[in-house]
Coordinates of C-alpha atoms in Angstrom, one line a residue:
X1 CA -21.4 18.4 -7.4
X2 CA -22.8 15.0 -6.8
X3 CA -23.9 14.0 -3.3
X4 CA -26.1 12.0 -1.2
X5 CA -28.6 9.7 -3.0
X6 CA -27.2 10.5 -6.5
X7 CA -23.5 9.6 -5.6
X8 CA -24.9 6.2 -4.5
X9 CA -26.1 5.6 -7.6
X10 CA -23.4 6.8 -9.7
X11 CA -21.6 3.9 -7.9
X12 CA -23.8 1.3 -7.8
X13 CA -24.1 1.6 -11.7
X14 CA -20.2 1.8 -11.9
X15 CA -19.8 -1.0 -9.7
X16 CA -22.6 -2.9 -11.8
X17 CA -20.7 -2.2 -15.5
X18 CA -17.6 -3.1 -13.5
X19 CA -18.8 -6.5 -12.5
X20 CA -20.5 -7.3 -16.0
X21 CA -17.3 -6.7 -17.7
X22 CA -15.4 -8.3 -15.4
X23 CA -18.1 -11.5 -16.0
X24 CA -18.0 -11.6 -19.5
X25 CA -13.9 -12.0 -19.5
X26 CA -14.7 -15.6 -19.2
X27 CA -17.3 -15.5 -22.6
X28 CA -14.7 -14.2 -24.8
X29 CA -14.5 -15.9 -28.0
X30 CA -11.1 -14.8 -29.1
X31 CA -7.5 -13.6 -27.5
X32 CA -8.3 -10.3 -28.9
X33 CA -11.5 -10.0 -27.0
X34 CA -10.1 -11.5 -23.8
X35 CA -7.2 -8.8 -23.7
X36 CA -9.7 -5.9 -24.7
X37 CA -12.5 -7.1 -21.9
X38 CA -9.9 -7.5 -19.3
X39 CA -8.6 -3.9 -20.1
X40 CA -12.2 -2.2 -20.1
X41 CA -13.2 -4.1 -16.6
X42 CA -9.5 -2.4 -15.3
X43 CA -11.0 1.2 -16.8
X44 CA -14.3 0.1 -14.8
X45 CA -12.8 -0.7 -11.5
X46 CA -10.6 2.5 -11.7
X47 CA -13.3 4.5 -12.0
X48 CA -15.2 2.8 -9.3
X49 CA -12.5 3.2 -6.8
X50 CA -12.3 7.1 -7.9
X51 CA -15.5 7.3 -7.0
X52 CA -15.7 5.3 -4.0
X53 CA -12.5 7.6 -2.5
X54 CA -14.2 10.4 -3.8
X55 CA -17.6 9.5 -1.6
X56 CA -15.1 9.0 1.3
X57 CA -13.6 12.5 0.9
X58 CA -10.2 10.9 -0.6
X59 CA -10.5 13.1 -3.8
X60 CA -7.2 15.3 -4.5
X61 CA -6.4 17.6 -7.0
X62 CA -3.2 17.0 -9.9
X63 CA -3.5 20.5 -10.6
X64 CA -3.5 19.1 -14.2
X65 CA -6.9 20.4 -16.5
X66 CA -8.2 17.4 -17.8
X67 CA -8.2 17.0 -22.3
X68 CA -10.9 14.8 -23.9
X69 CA -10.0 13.1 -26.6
X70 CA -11.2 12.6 -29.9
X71 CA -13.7 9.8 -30.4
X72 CA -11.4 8.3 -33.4
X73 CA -8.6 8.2 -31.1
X74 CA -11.2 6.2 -28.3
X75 CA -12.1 3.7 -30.9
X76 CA -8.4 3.1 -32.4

């Protein structure tokens, strides 16, 4: 489990790669790479709130194992 010191940093560097995608919406040289930028900076700042609640004691269980998924279907 991740505590103290070490959860602080897990969301300072999520809030940082949220915050850099998030700025480089506004670089994007094409439609394509708007929509895709917008959607990673919404992944970012879902996974900074998850971890923000988490810190805060907010975390709840689905009861539902998580399944990773391939990489080709990540990159598709």
């Amino acid at each position: 489990m991740i505590t103290g010191r070490d959860m602080t940093e897990l969301i300072a560097a999520a809030r940082k790669h949220y915050e850099d995608l998030n700025g480089d919406i506004k670089n994007a040289s094409s439609r394509m790479e708007h929509v895709c930028l917008i959607g990673f900076a919404q992944s970012a700042q879902n996974l900074l709130f998850v971890l923000i609640a988490h810190d805060n004691g907010e975390s709840y269980s689905t009861g539902v194992q998580d399944t990773t998924l391939p990489f080709e279907d990540l990159a598709s």
